[in-house]
Coordinates of C-alpha atoms and ligand atoms in Angstrom, one line a residue:
M1 CA 180.4 -105.8 -9.1
C2 CA 180.9 -109.6 -8.5
G3 CA 182.9 -112.1 -10.6
I4 CA 181.4 -114.8 -12.7
F5 CA 183.3 -117.9 -13.7
G6 CA 182.0 -120.9 -15.5
Y7 CA 182.8 -124.0 -17.6
K8 CA 181.3 -126.2 -20.3
G9 CA 183.3 -129.0 -21.8
K10 CA 184.3 -132.6 -21.4
E11 CA 185.4 -132.2 -17.8
V12 CA 187.7 -130.4 -15.4
K13 CA 188.6 -130.7 -11.8
L14 CA 186.6 -128.5 -9.4
S15 CA 189.9 -127.2 -8.0
C16 CA 190.7 -125.7 -11.4
L17 CA 187.4 -123.9 -11.4
I18 CA 187.9 -122.6 -7.9
E19 CA 191.3 -121.2 -9.0
G20 CA 189.6 -119.5 -11.9
L21 CA 187.1 -117.9 -9.5
K22 CA 190.0 -116.8 -7.3
R23 CA 191.4 -114.8 -10.1
L24 CA 188.2 -112.8 -10.0
E25 CA 188.1 -112.2 -6.3
Y26 CA 189.2 -108.7 -6.7
R27 CA 185.7 -108.0 -7.9
G28 CA 184.1 -108.8 -4.6
Y29 CA 184.7 -111.1 -1.7
D30 CA 181.8 -111.1 0.7
S31 CA 180.4 -114.4 -0.3
C32 CA 180.8 -117.0 -3.0
G33 CA 179.4 -120.2 -4.4
V34 CA 179.4 -122.9 -7.1
V35 CA 177.0 -125.2 -8.9
S36 CA 178.4 -127.9 -11.0
Y37 CA 177.2 -131.0 -12.8
N38 CA 178.6 -134.3 -14.1
L39 CA 176.9 -137.6 -14.9
E40 CA 173.6 -136.8 -13.2
K41 CA 175.3 -135.5 -10.1
F42 CA 174.8 -131.9 -9.1
L43 CA 176.9 -130.1 -6.5
C44 CA 175.8 -126.7 -5.1
Q45 CA 177.6 -125.1 -2.3
K46 CA 177.6 -121.5 -1.1
N47 CA 179.4 -119.7 1.7
S48 CA 179.6 -116.3 3.2
G49 CA 183.2 -114.9 3.3
K50 CA 186.1 -115.5 0.9
I51 CA 186.9 -118.2 -1.6
Q52 CA 189.5 -119.7 0.6
K53 CA 186.7 -120.7 3.0
L54 CA 184.7 -122.3 0.3
K55 CA 187.7 -124.2 -0.9
K56 CA 188.4 -125.5 2.6
D57 CA 184.7 -126.5 3.0
L58 CA 184.8 -128.3 -0.4
G59 CA 187.8 -130.4 0.9
A60 CA 188.2 -133.7 -1.0
K61 CA 185.4 -132.7 -3.5
L62 CA 187.9 -130.4 -5.1
N63 CA 189.3 -133.4 -6.9
D64 CA 186.0 -134.3 -8.5
K65 CA 185.5 -133.5 -12.1
Y66 CA 182.7 -131.7 -13.7
S67 CA 181.4 -131.0 -17.2
S68 CA 179.2 -127.9 -16.5
A69 CA 179.8 -125.3 -13.8
L70 CA 178.9 -121.8 -12.7
L71 CA 180.8 -120.0 -10.0
H72 CA 180.4 -116.6 -8.4
T73 CA 182.2 -114.3 -6.0
R74 CA 179.9 -111.5 -4.7
W75 CA 180.1 -107.9 -3.8
A76 CA 176.6 -107.2 -2.2
T77 CA 174.4 -104.7 -3.8
H78 CA 170.9 -106.0 -2.8
G79 CA 170.7 -108.0 0.3
K80 CA 173.3 -108.5 3.1
P81 CA 176.6 -110.4 2.5
V82 CA 175.3 -113.7 4.0
K83 CA 175.2 -117.3 2.8
L84 CA 171.6 -117.1 1.9
N85 CA 172.1 -114.2 -0.6
A86 CA 175.2 -115.8 -2.2
H87 CA 175.0 -117.0 -5.7
P88 CA 174.1 -119.2 -7.6
H89 CA 170.5 -118.5 -7.0
K90 CA 168.0 -121.4 -7.8
S91 CA 164.6 -120.7 -9.1
F92 CA 161.6 -121.7 -7.0
K93 CA 160.2 -123.9 -9.7
K94 CA 162.0 -125.8 -12.6
N95 CA 165.5 -125.9 -10.9
I96 CA 167.3 -123.2 -12.8
Y97 CA 170.5 -121.7 -11.4
V98 CA 171.7 -118.2 -12.1
V99 CA 174.9 -116.3 -11.3
H100 CA 174.6 -112.6 -12.0
N101 CA 176.8 -109.5 -12.1
G102 CA 175.1 -106.1 -12.2
I103 CA 171.9 -104.6 -11.0
I104 CA 168.4 -105.3 -12.1
E105 CA 166.7 -101.9 -11.7
N106 CA 163.1 -103.2 -12.1
H107 CA 163.5 -106.2 -9.8
L108 CA 160.8 -105.1 -7.3
D109 CA 158.2 -104.8 -10.0
L110 CA 159.1 -108.2 -11.5
K111 CA 159.1 -109.8 -8.1
K112 CA 155.6 -108.6 -7.4
K113 CA 154.4 -110.0 -10.7
L114 CA 156.2 -113.3 -10.1
K115 CA 154.7 -113.6 -6.6
K116 CA 151.3 -113.3 -8.1
K117 CA 152.1 -116.3 -10.3
G118 CA 152.9 -118.3 -7.1
Y119 CA 156.7 -117.9 -7.1
K120 CA 158.3 -117.8 -3.6
F121 CA 161.4 -115.9 -2.8
K122 CA 164.0 -116.8 -0.1
T123 CA 166.5 -113.9 -0.6
D124 CA 166.6 -110.1 -0.8
T125 CA 168.6 -110.2 -4.1
D126 CA 167.7 -108.9 -7.5
S127 CA 169.5 -112.0 -8.9
E128 CA 166.9 -114.4 -7.5
V129 CA 164.3 -112.6 -9.4
V130 CA 166.2 -113.4 -12.6
A131 CA 166.2 -117.1 -11.9
N132 CA 162.5 -117.1 -11.2
L133 CA 161.8 -114.9 -14.3
I134 CA 163.7 -117.4 -16.5
A135 CA 161.8 -120.3 -14.8
S136 CA 158.5 -118.5 -15.6
F137 CA 159.3 -118.6 -19.3
Y138 CA 160.8 -122.2 -19.3
K139 CA 158.9 -124.8 -21.3
N140 CA 161.5 -127.1 -22.9
S141 CA 164.4 -124.9 -23.9
I142 CA 166.6 -123.0 -21.5
E143 CA 167.9 -120.7 -24.3
K144 CA 164.4 -119.7 -25.3
A145 CA 163.5 -119.0 -21.7
V146 CA 166.6 -116.9 -21.1
A147 CA 165.9 -115.0 -24.4
S148 CA 162.4 -114.2 -23.3
A149 CA 163.5 -113.2 -19.7
V150 CA 166.2 -110.8 -20.7
K151 CA 163.7 -108.6 -22.7
K152 CA 161.9 -107.9 -19.4
L153 CA 165.1 -106.9 -17.4
K154 CA 166.1 -103.3 -17.0
G155 CA 169.6 -102.4 -15.7
A156 CA 173.0 -104.0 -16.1
F157 CA 173.5 -107.7 -16.1
A158 CA 176.0 -110.4 -17.1
L159 CA 174.4 -113.9 -16.4
G160 CA 175.4 -117.5 -16.4
V161 CA 172.4 -119.9 -16.4
L162 CA 172.3 -123.7 -15.9
S163 CA 169.1 -125.7 -15.8
E164 CA 168.8 -129.1 -14.1
S165 CA 166.6 -130.2 -17.1
E166 CA 169.4 -129.4 -19.7
P167 CA 172.5 -129.7 -17.7
D168 CA 174.7 -130.1 -20.8
K169 CA 174.2 -126.4 -21.7
I170 CA 175.4 -123.2 -20.1
V171 CA 173.7 -120.0 -21.3
A172 CA 175.6 -116.7 -20.9
V173 CA 174.2 -113.2 -21.3
R174 CA 175.9 -109.8 -21.6
H175 CA 174.2 -106.5 -21.1
R176 CA 176.2 -103.6 -19.7
S177 CA 178.3 -105.9 -17.5
P178 CA 181.4 -107.6 -18.9
L179 CA 181.4 -111.3 -19.9
L180 CA 183.7 -113.3 -22.2
I181 CA 184.3 -116.9 -23.1
G182 CA 187.8 -118.4 -23.1
V183 CA 188.2 -121.2 -25.7
A184 CA 190.5 -124.0 -24.5
D185 CA 191.3 -127.6 -25.6
K186 CA 189.3 -128.8 -22.5
G187 CA 186.2 -126.7 -23.3
F188 CA 184.8 -123.2 -22.8
F189 CA 185.5 -121.0 -19.7
L190 CA 183.1 -118.2 -18.9
A191 CA 184.5 -115.2 -17.1
S192 CA 183.9 -111.6 -16.1
D193 CA 187.4 -110.7 -17.4
L194 CA 190.3 -111.8 -19.5
P195 CA 193.0 -112.4 -16.8
A196 CA 190.7 -115.0 -15.2
V197 CA 191.0 -117.3 -18.4
I198 CA 194.5 -116.5 -19.5
P199 CA 196.2 -119.5 -17.8
L200 CA 193.5 -121.8 -19.3
A201 CA 192.6 -120.6 -22.8
K202 CA 194.2 -119.8 -26.1
E203 CA 191.4 -117.9 -27.6
V204 CA 188.7 -115.6 -26.4
I205 CA 185.2 -114.6 -27.6
Y206 CA 184.2 -111.2 -26.2
L207 CA 180.5 -111.1 -25.8
K208 CA 179.1 -107.8 -27.1
E209 CA 176.2 -105.8 -25.7
K210 CA 172.9 -107.7 -25.8
Q211 CA 174.2 -111.0 -26.8
I212 CA 173.3 -114.5 -25.6
A213 CA 175.7 -117.4 -26.0
V214 CA 174.8 -121.0 -25.7
L215 CA 177.7 -123.3 -24.7
E216 CA 177.7 -127.0 -25.3
E217 CA 180.5 -129.5 -25.1
N218 CA 182.0 -128.8 -28.5
K219 CA 180.1 -125.8 -29.8
I220 CA 179.0 -122.3 -29.2
K221 CA 175.9 -120.6 -30.6
L222 CA 175.5 -116.9 -30.4
Y223 CA 172.3 -114.8 -30.6
S224 CA 171.2 -111.2 -30.3
F225 CA 168.5 -110.3 -27.8
E226 CA 166.2 -110.1 -30.9
G227 CA 166.9 -113.8 -31.6
K228 CA 169.2 -113.2 -34.7
K229 CA 171.9 -115.9 -35.0
L230 CA 175.3 -114.3 -35.0
R231 CA 178.8 -115.3 -36.2
V232 CA 181.1 -116.3 -33.4
K233 CA 184.4 -114.3 -33.6
K234 CA 187.4 -115.8 -31.8
E235 CA 190.4 -113.7 -31.0
K236 CA 193.8 -115.1 -30.1
I237 CA 195.0 -114.3 -26.5
E238 CA 198.4 -112.6 -26.9
I239 CA 198.8 -111.6 -23.3
K240 CA 200.5 -113.7 -20.6
T241 CA 199.9 -112.7 -17.0
E242 CA 202.4 -113.1 -14.4
E243 CA 200.9 -115.2 -11.5
A244 CA 200.2 -113.0 -8.6
K245 CA 202.4 -114.0 -5.7
K246 CA 203.4 -112.1 -2.6
K247 CA 207.1 -113.0 -3.0
G248 CA 207.9 -112.9 0.7
F249 CA 206.0 -109.7 1.4
K250 CA 203.4 -109.8 4.1
H251 CA 200.8 -108.2 1.9
F252 CA 200.3 -107.6 -1.8
M253 CA 199.9 -103.9 -1.1
L254 CA 203.4 -103.8 0.4
K255 CA 204.9 -105.8 -2.5
E256 CA 203.2 -103.5 -5.0
I257 CA 204.5 -100.4 -3.2
Y258 CA 208.0 -101.8 -3.5
E259 CA 207.5 -102.7 -7.2
Q260 CA 207.1 -99.0 -8.2
P261 CA 210.7 -98.2 -9.1
K262 CA 210.7 -101.2 -11.4
V263 CA 207.4 -100.6 -13.1
L264 CA 208.1 -96.9 -13.5
Q265 CA 211.4 -97.9 -15.1
D266 CA 209.4 -100.2 -17.4
S267 CA 207.2 -97.3 -18.3
L268 CA 210.2 -95.2 -19.1
D269 CA 211.8 -98.0 -21.2
I270 CA 208.6 -98.2 -23.3
Y271 CA 207.7 -94.6 -23.7
L272 CA 211.1 -92.8 -23.5
K273 CA 213.8 -94.1 -25.8
D274 CA 217.2 -92.2 -26.1
S275 CA 215.5 -89.1 -24.6
K276 CA 212.8 -89.2 -27.1
I277 CA 209.2 -89.7 -26.2
N278 CA 207.8 -92.5 -28.1
F279 CA 204.0 -92.8 -28.5
D280 CA 204.2 -94.1 -32.1
Q281 CA 201.5 -96.7 -31.3
L282 CA 198.9 -93.9 -30.6
K283 CA 196.2 -93.9 -33.2
L284 CA 195.9 -90.1 -32.9
T285 CA 197.7 -88.3 -35.6
K286 CA 200.1 -85.4 -35.0
K287 CA 197.7 -83.2 -36.9
Y288 CA 194.9 -84.1 -34.6
L289 CA 196.9 -83.6 -31.5
K290 CA 198.2 -80.3 -32.6
G291 CA 194.5 -79.1 -33.1
I292 CA 193.1 -80.3 -29.8
K293 CA 190.8 -77.6 -28.4
N294 CA 189.9 -78.9 -24.9
I295 CA 190.8 -82.0 -22.9
F296 CA 188.4 -83.7 -20.6
I297 CA 189.7 -86.3 -18.2
T298 CA 187.6 -88.7 -16.3
A299 CA 188.2 -91.5 -13.8
C300 CA 187.3 -92.9 -10.4
G301 CA 189.1 -93.0 -7.0
T302 CA 192.8 -93.1 -7.3
A303 CA 192.8 -92.9 -11.1
F304 CA 190.8 -89.6 -10.6
H305 CA 193.7 -88.3 -8.5
A306 CA 196.1 -89.1 -11.3
A307 CA 193.8 -87.2 -13.7
Y308 CA 193.9 -84.2 -11.3
V309 CA 197.7 -84.1 -11.2
A310 CA 197.7 -84.3 -15.0
K311 CA 195.4 -81.3 -15.2
Y312 CA 198.0 -79.1 -13.5
F313 CA 200.8 -80.3 -15.7
L314 CA 198.9 -80.3 -19.0
E315 CA 197.5 -76.8 -18.5
R316 CA 200.9 -75.5 -17.7
H317 CA 202.8 -77.0 -20.6
T318 CA 200.2 -77.4 -23.4
K319 CA 198.1 -74.3 -22.6
I320 CA 195.0 -76.4 -23.4
K321 CA 192.0 -76.0 -21.2
V322 CA 191.7 -79.2 -19.1
E323 CA 188.6 -80.3 -17.2
V324 CA 188.6 -83.2 -14.8
D325 CA 185.8 -84.8 -13.1
T326 CA 184.9 -88.1 -11.4
S327 CA 183.2 -90.5 -13.9
S328 CA 180.2 -90.9 -11.7
E329 CA 179.5 -87.1 -12.1
F330 CA 180.7 -86.7 -15.6
R331 CA 178.4 -89.3 -17.0
Y332 CA 175.3 -87.3 -15.8
R333 CA 176.5 -83.8 -16.6
D334 CA 175.4 -81.9 -19.6
F335 CA 178.9 -81.5 -20.9
N336 CA 179.6 -80.5 -24.4
V337 CA 182.5 -82.4 -25.8
S338 CA 183.0 -81.9 -29.5
K339 CA 185.0 -83.3 -32.4
G340 CA 188.2 -81.3 -31.7
D341 CA 188.3 -82.3 -28.1
L342 CA 190.2 -85.1 -26.5
F343 CA 188.5 -87.2 -23.9
I344 CA 190.9 -89.2 -21.7
A345 CA 189.6 -92.0 -19.5
I346 CA 192.0 -93.5 -16.8
S347 CA 191.5 -96.8 -15.1
Q348 CA 193.6 -99.6 -13.7
S349 CA 191.1 -102.3 -14.4
G350 CA 189.4 -100.9 -17.5
E351 CA 186.1 -102.3 -16.2
T352 CA 184.9 -99.4 -13.9
A353 CA 181.2 -98.9 -14.8
D354 CA 181.0 -95.2 -14.4
T355 CA 184.2 -94.6 -16.4
L356 CA 182.9 -96.8 -19.3
A357 CA 179.6 -94.9 -19.2
A358 CA 181.3 -91.5 -19.3
L359 CA 183.5 -92.7 -22.2
K360 CA 180.5 -93.9 -24.2
K361 CA 178.8 -90.5 -23.7
A362 CA 181.9 -88.7 -25.0
K363 CA 182.0 -91.0 -28.0
Q364 CA 178.4 -90.2 -28.8
Q365 CA 179.4 -86.5 -28.9
K366 CA 182.1 -87.5 -31.4
A367 CA 185.1 -86.7 -29.2
K368 CA 188.2 -88.8 -29.7
V369 CA 188.8 -91.1 -26.7
L370 CA 192.2 -92.0 -25.3
S371 CA 192.3 -94.5 -22.4
I372 CA 195.1 -95.0 -20.0
C373 CA 194.8 -98.4 -18.6
N374 CA 196.6 -101.4 -17.0
V375 CA 194.6 -104.2 -18.7
I376 CA 195.1 -104.6 -22.4
G377 CA 191.9 -106.6 -23.2
S378 CA 189.6 -104.6 -20.9
S379 CA 186.3 -103.1 -22.0
L380 CA 187.7 -99.6 -21.7
V381 CA 190.5 -100.3 -24.0
R382 CA 188.3 -102.0 -26.6
E383 CA 185.9 -99.0 -26.5
S384 CA 188.7 -96.3 -27.0
D385 CA 190.1 -94.9 -30.2
S386 CA 193.6 -95.2 -28.8
F387 CA 195.2 -96.3 -25.6
I388 CA 198.3 -96.0 -23.5
Y389 CA 199.2 -99.1 -21.6
T390 CA 200.5 -98.6 -18.0
P391 CA 202.9 -101.6 -17.4
A392 CA 202.2 -101.9 -13.7
G393 CA 201.5 -105.6 -14.0
P394 CA 198.7 -107.3 -11.9
E395 CA 197.7 -105.1 -9.0
I396 CA 196.0 -107.3 -6.4
G397 CA 195.8 -105.1 -3.3
V398 CA 192.5 -103.3 -3.4
A399 CA 194.2 -100.1 -2.5
S400 CA 195.8 -98.9 -5.7
T401 CA 199.5 -98.1 -5.5
K402 CA 201.7 -98.9 -8.5
A403 CA 198.9 -98.5 -10.9
Y404 CA 198.6 -94.8 -9.7
T405 CA 202.3 -93.9 -10.2
T406 CA 202.4 -95.7 -13.6
Q407 CA 199.4 -93.7 -14.6
L408 CA 201.2 -90.6 -13.5
I409 CA 204.4 -91.2 -15.3
C410 CA 202.5 -92.1 -18.5
L411 CA 200.5 -88.9 -18.1
Y412 CA 203.6 -86.8 -17.6
L413 CA 205.1 -88.3 -20.8
F414 CA 202.0 -87.9 -22.8
C415 CA 201.7 -84.3 -21.7
L416 CA 205.3 -83.6 -22.9
H417 CA 204.6 -85.4 -26.1
L418 CA 201.6 -83.1 -26.7
A419 CA 203.5 -80.0 -25.6
T420 CA 206.3 -80.9 -28.1
I421 CA 203.9 -81.2 -31.0
K422 CA 202.2 -78.0 -30.1
N423 CA 205.6 -76.3 -29.5
T424 CA 204.5 -75.0 -26.1
V425 CA 207.4 -76.2 -24.0
P426 CA 210.9 -74.8 -24.5
K427 CA 213.5 -77.4 -25.6
E428 CA 215.7 -76.8 -22.5
E429 CA 212.9 -77.1 -20.1
R430 CA 211.6 -80.3 -21.8
K431 CA 215.1 -81.8 -21.5
K432 CA 215.3 -80.9 -17.9
I433 CA 211.9 -82.5 -17.1
L434 CA 212.8 -85.7 -19.0
K435 CA 216.1 -86.0 -17.2
E436 CA 214.4 -85.7 -13.9
L437 CA 211.7 -88.1 -14.9
S438 CA 214.2 -90.7 -15.7
K439 CA 215.7 -90.5 -12.2
I440 CA 212.3 -91.0 -10.5
P441 CA 212.8 -94.8 -9.9
F442 CA 216.1 -94.0 -8.2
Y443 CA 214.4 -91.4 -5.9
Q444 CA 211.5 -93.7 -5.1
R445 CA 214.0 -96.3 -3.9
K446 CA 215.4 -93.7 -1.5
I447 CA 212.0 -93.3 0.0
L448 CA 211.4 -97.0 0.3
K449 CA 214.6 -97.3 2.3
Q450 CA 212.9 -95.1 5.0
N451 CA 210.2 -97.7 5.5
K452 CA 211.2 -98.5 9.1
K453 CA 211.3 -94.8 10.0
I454 CA 207.9 -94.3 8.4
A455 CA 206.5 -97.4 10.3
A456 CA 207.8 -95.8 13.6
I457 CA 206.0 -92.5 12.8
A458 CA 202.9 -94.4 11.9
K459 CA 202.9 -96.1 15.3
K460 CA 202.8 -92.6 16.9
F461 CA 199.9 -91.5 14.7
S462 CA 197.8 -94.7 14.5
K463 CA 195.6 -93.7 17.5
M464 CA 194.6 -90.3 16.0
G465 CA 190.9 -89.8 15.6
C466 CA 191.1 -88.3 12.1
F467 CA 193.6 -87.1 9.6
L468 CA 193.7 -84.1 7.4
F469 CA 196.0 -84.2 4.3
L470 CA 197.0 -80.7 3.0
G471 CA 198.7 -79.9 -0.2
R472 CA 198.8 -77.1 -2.7
G473 CA 199.0 -76.9 -6.5
I474 CA 200.0 -80.1 -8.1
N475 CA 200.2 -81.7 -4.6
F476 CA 196.7 -81.0 -3.8
P477 CA 195.7 -84.2 -5.6
S478 CA 198.5 -85.9 -3.7
A479 CA 196.6 -84.9 -0.5
L480 CA 193.4 -86.4 -1.8
E481 CA 195.2 -89.6 -2.7
G482 CA 197.0 -89.8 0.7
A483 CA 193.7 -89.4 2.5
L484 CA 192.0 -92.1 0.3
K485 CA 194.8 -94.6 0.9
L486 CA 194.6 -94.1 4.6
K487 CA 190.8 -94.3 5.0
E488 CA 190.3 -97.2 2.7
I489 CA 192.7 -99.6 4.6
S490 CA 192.7 -98.2 8.1
Y491 CA 189.1 -97.0 8.4
I492 CA 190.3 -93.8 10.0
P493 CA 188.4 -90.8 8.8
A494 CA 190.7 -88.8 6.5
E495 CA 190.2 -85.8 4.3
G496 CA 192.3 -84.3 1.6
Y497 CA 192.2 -80.4 1.3
P498 CA 193.9 -77.7 -0.7
A499 CA 195.9 -76.1 2.2
G500 CA 194.5 -72.6 1.2
E501 CA 191.0 -73.8 2.0
M502 CA 191.9 -74.5 5.7
K503 CA 190.6 -71.2 7.0
H504 CA 187.3 -71.7 5.2
G505 CA 186.2 -74.5 7.6
P506 CA 188.5 -77.5 8.2
I507 CA 190.6 -75.6 10.7
A508 CA 187.7 -76.0 13.1
L509 CA 188.7 -79.7 13.3
I510 CA 192.2 -79.0 14.6
D511 CA 193.2 -80.0 18.1
E512 CA 195.8 -82.2 19.8
Y513 CA 193.9 -85.4 18.8
R514 CA 193.9 -84.8 15.1
A515 CA 196.8 -85.4 12.7
V516 CA 197.6 -83.1 9.9
V517 CA 199.8 -84.3 7.0
C518 CA 201.3 -81.3 5.3
I519 CA 202.8 -82.0 1.8
A520 CA 205.4 -79.3 1.5
P521 CA 208.3 -79.9 -1.0
K522 CA 210.3 -76.7 -1.7
D523 CA 208.3 -75.5 -4.7
H524 CA 206.8 -72.1 -5.6
L525 CA 204.0 -72.6 -3.0
Y526 CA 206.3 -73.6 -0.2
E527 CA 206.1 -70.3 1.7
K528 CA 202.3 -70.6 1.7
M529 CA 202.5 -74.0 3.1
A530 CA 204.8 -72.8 5.8
S531 CA 202.2 -70.3 7.0
N532 CA 199.5 -73.0 7.0
L533 CA 201.7 -75.1 9.2
Q534 CA 202.1 -72.3 11.8
E535 CA 198.4 -71.9 11.9
I536 CA 197.9 -75.6 12.6
K537 CA 200.7 -75.6 15.3
A538 CA 199.0 -72.6 17.0
R539 CA 195.9 -74.8 17.4
K540 CA 197.9 -77.8 18.8
G541 CA 197.4 -80.0 15.7
K542 CA 199.8 -82.9 15.4
I543 CA 201.9 -82.3 12.3
L544 CA 203.5 -84.8 10.0
A545 CA 205.4 -82.9 7.3
I546 CA 206.4 -84.4 3.9
I547 CA 209.4 -82.2 3.1
N548 CA 212.7 -82.1 1.4
P549 CA 215.9 -82.8 3.3
A550 CA 217.6 -79.7 4.9
D551 CA 214.3 -77.9 5.3
K552 CA 214.6 -75.1 7.8
E553 CA 211.4 -73.2 7.9
I554 CA 208.8 -76.0 8.2
L555 CA 210.7 -78.6 10.3
P556 CA 210.6 -76.6 13.5
F557 CA 206.8 -76.7 13.4
A558 CA 206.5 -80.4 12.6
D559 CA 206.0 -83.1 15.1
Q560 CA 207.4 -85.7 12.6
A561 CA 208.8 -85.5 9.1
I562 CA 209.2 -87.8 6.2
Y563 CA 211.8 -86.7 3.7
I564 CA 211.4 -87.0 0.0
P565 CA 214.4 -86.1 -2.3
R566 CA 214.4 -82.6 -3.6
L567 CA 213.8 -82.5 -7.4
N568 CA 215.2 -80.1 -9.9
Y569 CA 211.7 -80.2 -11.2
Q570 CA 209.2 -80.1 -8.4
E571 CA 206.2 -80.6 -10.5
L572 CA 207.1 -84.3 -10.6
S573 CA 207.0 -84.6 -6.8
P574 CA 203.6 -86.3 -6.7
L575 CA 205.5 -89.4 -7.9
L576 CA 207.5 -89.3 -4.7
V577 CA 204.9 -88.1 -2.3
A578 CA 202.6 -91.0 -3.3
V579 CA 205.2 -93.6 -2.2
A580 CA 205.7 -91.9 1.2
L581 CA 201.9 -91.7 1.8
Q582 CA 201.3 -95.2 0.7
L583 CA 203.9 -96.5 3.2
L584 CA 202.3 -94.4 5.9
A585 CA 198.8 -95.7 5.2
Y586 CA 200.1 -99.3 5.1
S587 CA 201.9 -99.0 8.5
V588 CA 199.0 -97.2 10.2
A589 CA 196.6 -100.0 9.0
R590 CA 199.0 -102.7 10.1
N591 CA 199.2 -101.2 13.5
L592 CA 195.5 -101.3 13.8
G593 CA 195.4 -104.9 12.6
A594 CA 193.2 -104.0 9.6
E595 CA 192.7 -106.4 6.6
I596 CA 195.0 -104.6 4.2
D597 CA 194.6 -106.4 0.8
Q598 CA 190.9 -106.8 1.0
P599 CA 189.4 -104.0 3.1
R600 CA 185.9 -104.3 4.3
N601 CA 183.0 -103.3 1.9
L602 CA 185.3 -102.7 -1.1
A603 CA 186.2 -104.5 -4.3
K604 CA 189.1 -104.0 -6.6
S605 CA 187.0 -103.2 -9.6
V606 CA 183.7 -101.3 -9.4
T607 CA 181.6 -102.8 -12.3
V608 CA 178.3 -101.4 -11.1
E609 CA 177.5 -97.7 -10.8
Ligands
M6R1 O1 190.1 -99.8 -12.0 P1 190.0 -98.4 -11.7 O2 191.2 -97.6 -11.8 O3 189.0 -97.7 -12.7 O4 189.3 -98.1 -10.3 C1 189.0 -96.9 -9.8 C2 188.8 -96.9 -8.3 O5 187.8 -97.8 -8.0 C3 190.0 -97.3 -7.5 O6 191.1 -96.4 -7.8 C4 189.8 -97.3 -6.0 O7 189.4 -96.0 -5.6 C5 190.9 -97.8 -5.3 N1 190.4 -98.7 -4.2 C6 191.8 -96.8 -4.6 O8 192.8 -97.3 -3.9

């Protein structure tokens, strides 16, 4: 994972560069560092911990101006998250600094060879190997040394390189890890993703696979790994990002939970006009959509749960066979996707390495690729044939909340669009679903109003040793999502299960110290859920039921209940269940004093496999 930020130009304040790096902190936050140069003066400072600490330690130096700089925020892959392993890494000889995002698969082999040549290593990282490898090729040109070194590297890497002998150049490399250059009046900004440069640059150069860029004060040169000079293609940056602020909320996660009615309304405003679904911007023709044979959906984490909800809805209404899998499995399976199949990749960031790899594999097999994504200029969007934008806005909390429900609403709408084209949904039913969909923001507000009550329930449940989340049908993925939310921010073991699977093992866990969250809106599987609840109660499990108001059968068995509005179309209930379970996870984590927005060991965007 990790975030790379850099600069080459006349000069900018170090504080501006640190702010740029902060915009990449979602990619990792266990250590960070900077190397910068101006007028024969080098600064190199590294810290374990977050960027705020580095900023504090830099103090008055933040006002100094620099003409070359490389910065890095790390998510540890090789080597502990300590200061020593933080980037930039400096070579043993020749004073070459490297920042790296990715994994060098053959680093041990290279290290052995470099040691034989007399290179010494201070760290456990694969990135230090890159610095020394470049140094081993260095004669008098940093770009030539980098070009020779990258041919020896196996794995994924985006690199920023600065040599003390040629400090007026920054060399940037992209190979299976994202990297781009923002073009501004003040110079060039190097970054792992677009939002990091939006406040600074007007144009962007997306580095492509196996490209090397050499940045100087007023010019850029671009080469392929084979040494061929390439044309530099600048694109205008059309997007403006709203600065991420907490707006009075204690945490970004809570703010983002509360933003859901608004961003869902925004999604409806974009894709549902006067009761008509509008996906006119899709580059997939009606003829193609009508003829789709199979649908494959892939994603990771929370986005995978959105995919799972979509499977139930799509199969029911379009009669198309839908297969879902996590991207990390999908990419290594021998799946057969063919021309008439649609491959859907879902991702908040659009930079998740496994999802990108699965997408590439599907493309090789000639499937059409549709992505559902929250970042317009992301790698996923650029690799797809067509894409649906989820207007969630920047999601800063590592635990995904509003991105999930916007993915869901866009998927529901896309499914109905497809079903309309295929004529597989009766007009009246479609009307009923759309009417109910348009009321979802209103219903979500009703759940948000119960926050105090949910916080009180959370207090009672925070000491539980483990949580089981149970659901059936379209709310089985809701159970998976509820468990993921809770475990990632509170560190309490939590599992999501289809309730029908209880008797096949998980019921052995139940006793008075375990909590069971039962998702049981009044749908066609309600009676089955009611039986499951009784089985849990008989074994003294502590039950928290997610039910509709005026529930009579389940309530007597529940220790606590959270009410979600009863829908005329219960298949949409995951959009409401999600909000209740997000609030529950948030309050449990707060009771435990956990670090909610940046939980330990995680990063917002998983850009390595
Ligand atoms: O950016 P993406 O949607 O591709 O990210 C996928 C997962 O890494 C992400 O959903 C992760 O599981 C979240 N921490 C869940 O809250």
